[in-house]
Coordinates of C-alpha atoms and ligand atoms in Angstrom, one line a residue:
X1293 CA -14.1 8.4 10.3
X1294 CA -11.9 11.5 10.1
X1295 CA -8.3 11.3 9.5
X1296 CA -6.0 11.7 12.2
X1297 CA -2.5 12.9 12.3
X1298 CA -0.6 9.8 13.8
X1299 CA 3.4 11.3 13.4
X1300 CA 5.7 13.9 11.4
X1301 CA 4.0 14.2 7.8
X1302 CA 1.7 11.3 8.5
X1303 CA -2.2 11.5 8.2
X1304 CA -4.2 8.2 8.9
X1305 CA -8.1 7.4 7.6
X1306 CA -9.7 4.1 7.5
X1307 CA -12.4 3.0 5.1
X1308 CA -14.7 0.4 4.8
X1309 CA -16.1 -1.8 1.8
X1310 CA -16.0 -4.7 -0.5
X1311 CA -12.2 -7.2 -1.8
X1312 CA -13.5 -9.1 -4.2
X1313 CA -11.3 -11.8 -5.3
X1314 CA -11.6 -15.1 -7.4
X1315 CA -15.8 -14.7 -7.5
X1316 CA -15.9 -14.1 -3.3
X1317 CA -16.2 -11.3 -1.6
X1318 CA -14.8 -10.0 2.0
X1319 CA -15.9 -7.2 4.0
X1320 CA -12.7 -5.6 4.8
X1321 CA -11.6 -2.2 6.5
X1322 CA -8.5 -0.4 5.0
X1323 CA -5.4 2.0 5.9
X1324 CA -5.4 5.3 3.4
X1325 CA -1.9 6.9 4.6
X1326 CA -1.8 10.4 3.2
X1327 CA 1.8 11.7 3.7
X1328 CA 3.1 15.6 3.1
X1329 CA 2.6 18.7 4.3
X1330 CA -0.2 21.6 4.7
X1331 CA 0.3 21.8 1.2
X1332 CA 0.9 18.9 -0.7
X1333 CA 0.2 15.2 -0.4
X1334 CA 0.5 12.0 -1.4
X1335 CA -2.0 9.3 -0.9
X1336 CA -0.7 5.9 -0.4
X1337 CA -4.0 4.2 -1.5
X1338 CA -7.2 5.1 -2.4
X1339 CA -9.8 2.6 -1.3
X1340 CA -13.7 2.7 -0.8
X1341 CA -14.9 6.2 0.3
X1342 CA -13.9 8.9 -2.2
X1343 CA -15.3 11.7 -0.3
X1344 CA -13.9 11.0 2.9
X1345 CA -10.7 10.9 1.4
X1346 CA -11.2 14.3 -0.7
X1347 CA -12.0 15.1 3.1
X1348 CA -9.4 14.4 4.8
X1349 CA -7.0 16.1 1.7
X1350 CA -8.8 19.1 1.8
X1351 CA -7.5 22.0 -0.5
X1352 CA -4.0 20.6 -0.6
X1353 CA -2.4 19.4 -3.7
X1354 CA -2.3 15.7 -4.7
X1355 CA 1.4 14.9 -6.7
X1356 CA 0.1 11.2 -6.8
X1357 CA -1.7 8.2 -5.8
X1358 CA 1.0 5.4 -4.9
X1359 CA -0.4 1.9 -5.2
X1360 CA 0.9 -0.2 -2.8
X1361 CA -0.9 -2.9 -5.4
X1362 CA -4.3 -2.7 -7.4
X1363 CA -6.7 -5.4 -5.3
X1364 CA -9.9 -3.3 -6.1
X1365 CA -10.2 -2.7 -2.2
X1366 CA -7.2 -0.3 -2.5
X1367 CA -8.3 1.1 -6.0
X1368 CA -11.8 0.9 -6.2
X1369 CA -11.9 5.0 -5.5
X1370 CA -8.7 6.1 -7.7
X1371 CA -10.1 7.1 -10.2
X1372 CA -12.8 9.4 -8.6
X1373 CA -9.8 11.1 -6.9
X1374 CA -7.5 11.7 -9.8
X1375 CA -10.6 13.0 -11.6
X1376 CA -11.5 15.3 -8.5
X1377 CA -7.8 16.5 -7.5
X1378 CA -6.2 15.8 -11.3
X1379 CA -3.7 13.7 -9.6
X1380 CA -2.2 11.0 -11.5
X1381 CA -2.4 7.0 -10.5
X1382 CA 1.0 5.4 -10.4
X1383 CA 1.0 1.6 -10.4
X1384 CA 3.6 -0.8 -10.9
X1385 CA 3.6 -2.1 -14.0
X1386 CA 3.5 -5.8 -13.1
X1387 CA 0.5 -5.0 -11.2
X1388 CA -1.7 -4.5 -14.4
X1389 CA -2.7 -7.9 -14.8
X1390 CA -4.3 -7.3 -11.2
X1391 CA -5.3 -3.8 -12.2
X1392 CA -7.5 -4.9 -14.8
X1393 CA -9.6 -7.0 -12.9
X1394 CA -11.7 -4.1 -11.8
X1395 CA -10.3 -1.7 -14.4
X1396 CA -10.3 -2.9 -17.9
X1397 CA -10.8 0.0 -19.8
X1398 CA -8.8 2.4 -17.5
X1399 CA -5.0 2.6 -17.1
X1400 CA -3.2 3.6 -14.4
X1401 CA -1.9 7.2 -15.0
X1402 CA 1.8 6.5 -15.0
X1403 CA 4.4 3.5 -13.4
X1404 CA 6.1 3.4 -10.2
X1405 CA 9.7 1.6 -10.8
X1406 CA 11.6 -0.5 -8.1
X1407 CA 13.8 2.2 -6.7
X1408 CA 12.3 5.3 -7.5
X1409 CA 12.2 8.0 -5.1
X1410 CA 9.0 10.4 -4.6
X1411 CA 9.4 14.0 -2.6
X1412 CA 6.5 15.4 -1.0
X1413 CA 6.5 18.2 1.5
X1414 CA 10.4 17.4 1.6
X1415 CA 9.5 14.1 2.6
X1416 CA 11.4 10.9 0.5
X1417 CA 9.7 8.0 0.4
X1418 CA 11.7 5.1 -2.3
X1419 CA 9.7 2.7 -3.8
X1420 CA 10.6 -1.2 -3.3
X1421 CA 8.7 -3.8 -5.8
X1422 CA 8.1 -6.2 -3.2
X1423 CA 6.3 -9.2 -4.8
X1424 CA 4.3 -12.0 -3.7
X1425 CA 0.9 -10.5 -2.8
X1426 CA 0.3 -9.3 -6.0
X1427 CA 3.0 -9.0 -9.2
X1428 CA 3.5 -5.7 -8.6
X1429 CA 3.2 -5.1 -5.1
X1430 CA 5.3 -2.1 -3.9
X1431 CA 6.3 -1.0 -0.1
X1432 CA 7.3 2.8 0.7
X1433 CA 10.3 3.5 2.8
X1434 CA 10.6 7.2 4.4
X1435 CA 14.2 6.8 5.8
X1436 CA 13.3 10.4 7.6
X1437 CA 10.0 9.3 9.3
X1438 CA 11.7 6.0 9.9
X1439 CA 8.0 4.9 8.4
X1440 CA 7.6 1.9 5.8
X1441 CA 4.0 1.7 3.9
X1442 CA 4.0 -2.0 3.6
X1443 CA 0.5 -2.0 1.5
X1444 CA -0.6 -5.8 2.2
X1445 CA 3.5 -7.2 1.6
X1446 CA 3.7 -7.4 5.3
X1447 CA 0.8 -7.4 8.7
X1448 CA 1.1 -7.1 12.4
X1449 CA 1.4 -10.8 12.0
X1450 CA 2.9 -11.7 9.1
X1451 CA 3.2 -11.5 5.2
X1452 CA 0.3 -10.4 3.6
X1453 CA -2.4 -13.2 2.1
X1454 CA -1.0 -15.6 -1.1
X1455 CA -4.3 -17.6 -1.2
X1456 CA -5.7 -15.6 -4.4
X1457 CA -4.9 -15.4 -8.0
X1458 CA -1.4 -13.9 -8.9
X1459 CA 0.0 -14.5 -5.4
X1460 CA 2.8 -16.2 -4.3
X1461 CA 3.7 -17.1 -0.6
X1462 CA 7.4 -18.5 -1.7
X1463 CA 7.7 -14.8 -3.6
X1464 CA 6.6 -12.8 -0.8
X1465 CA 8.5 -14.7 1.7
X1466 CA 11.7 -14.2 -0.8
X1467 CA 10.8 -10.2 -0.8
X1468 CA 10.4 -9.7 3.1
X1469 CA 13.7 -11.4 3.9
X1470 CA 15.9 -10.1 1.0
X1471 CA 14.2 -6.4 0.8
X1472 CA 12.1 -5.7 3.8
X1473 CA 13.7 -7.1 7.0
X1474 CA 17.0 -5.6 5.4
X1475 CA 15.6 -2.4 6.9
X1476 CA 16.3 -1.0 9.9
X1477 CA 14.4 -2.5 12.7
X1478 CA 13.3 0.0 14.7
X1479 CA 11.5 1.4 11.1
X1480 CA 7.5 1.6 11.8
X1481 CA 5.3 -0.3 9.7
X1482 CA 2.6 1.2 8.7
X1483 CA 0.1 -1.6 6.8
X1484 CA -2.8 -1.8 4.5
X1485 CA -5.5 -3.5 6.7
X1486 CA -5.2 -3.4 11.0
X1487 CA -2.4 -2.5 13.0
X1488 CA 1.0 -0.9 12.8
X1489 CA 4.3 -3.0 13.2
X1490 CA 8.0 -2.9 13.0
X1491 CA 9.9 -4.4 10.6
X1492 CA 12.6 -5.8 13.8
X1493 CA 9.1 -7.7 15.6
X1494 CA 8.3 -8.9 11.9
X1495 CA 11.8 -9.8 10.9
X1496 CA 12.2 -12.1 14.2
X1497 CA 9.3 -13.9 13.1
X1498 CA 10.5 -15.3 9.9
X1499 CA 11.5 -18.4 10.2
X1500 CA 8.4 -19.0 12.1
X1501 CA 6.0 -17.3 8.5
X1502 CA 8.3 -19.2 6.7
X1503 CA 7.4 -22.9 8.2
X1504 CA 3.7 -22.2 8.5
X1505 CA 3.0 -21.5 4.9
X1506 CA 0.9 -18.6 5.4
Ligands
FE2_663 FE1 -4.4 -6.9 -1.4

């Protein structure tokens, strides 16, 4: 697949492969979101298919990888595209226990802090540790795209899956209600797996995520 420009400073690709989690394995298809300009980028993700991402970036600049989280299915072709656009990978640091799973003897490039903001083709996008999937799971909010890169915090559908190790469904649950449907609600949620969202069709539906577990 080719990526396709889907709004202002907003390139979409999906890829397809392996999550491999607690001994199983899932085939799974995931969102790479590469937001910027014709000259720099930054990739939120980096899962599967190296080369169709170095595809889809072209001869533009790479300021970072973003990890929404480090489930190898979003990581498991980081490295290949640091190495092949000497970009660095930025990880919340809470996230390394995850990280390690498939990386033990390579460490993210730098952190990503609750709060930080990231500029890119004079496009903001603030970082917000949002746990529950994962330790260190962190969303993206672009107040000027009106655009949140929800990673796997939050679906079309509801919060992102707390079965595996290091999840939490009462943690996620606590970080969509107190840091995610505080958003505005008209903000387009762009996810790690499927389709896009808004955060006001999520938000409604919380009370309802809430009493079904999952
Ligand atoms: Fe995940």
């Amino acid at each position: 697949m080719t990526a396709q420009k889907v709004g202002e400073g907003v390139e979409h690709l999906t890829t397809s492969g392996q999550f491999q989690i607690d001994g199983n394995s899932f085939d799974v298809d995931n969102n790479v979101w590469i937001v910027g300009d014709s000259s720099e980028v930054v990739l939120l993700d980096a899962p599967h298919d190296a080369e169709a991402i170095k595809k889809a970036v072209g001869d533009r600049n790479v300021v970072a990888i973003l990890c929404t989280h480090s489930h190898n299915d979003h990581v498991n072709a980081a490295p290949a595209i640091a190495q092949a656009f000497d970009a660095p990978i930025l990880l919340n640091p809470d996230d390394r226990v995850v990280w390690n799973l498939t990386y033990p003897d390579r460490e993210p490039d730098g952190e990503i802090t609750d709060g930080e903001t990231f500029t890119v083709g004079g496009i903001e996008l603030r970082a917000i540790h949002t746990p529950g999937h994962s330790p260190g799971s962190t969303v993206f909010y672009a107040p000027d795209l009106g655009t949140l890169f929800s990673g796997d915090t939050l679906f079309n559908g509801g919060p992102g899956a707390t079965g595996p190790s290091y999840s939490d469904f009462n943690v996620i649950i606590e970080s969509l209600a107190q840091k995610v449907f505080t958003l505005p609600g008209d903000t387009i949620v762009r996810t790690g797996h499927g389709d896009t969202t808004k955060v006001g069709d999520e938000a409604s539906r919380l009370e309802e995520y809430r009493e079904r577990g999952y």
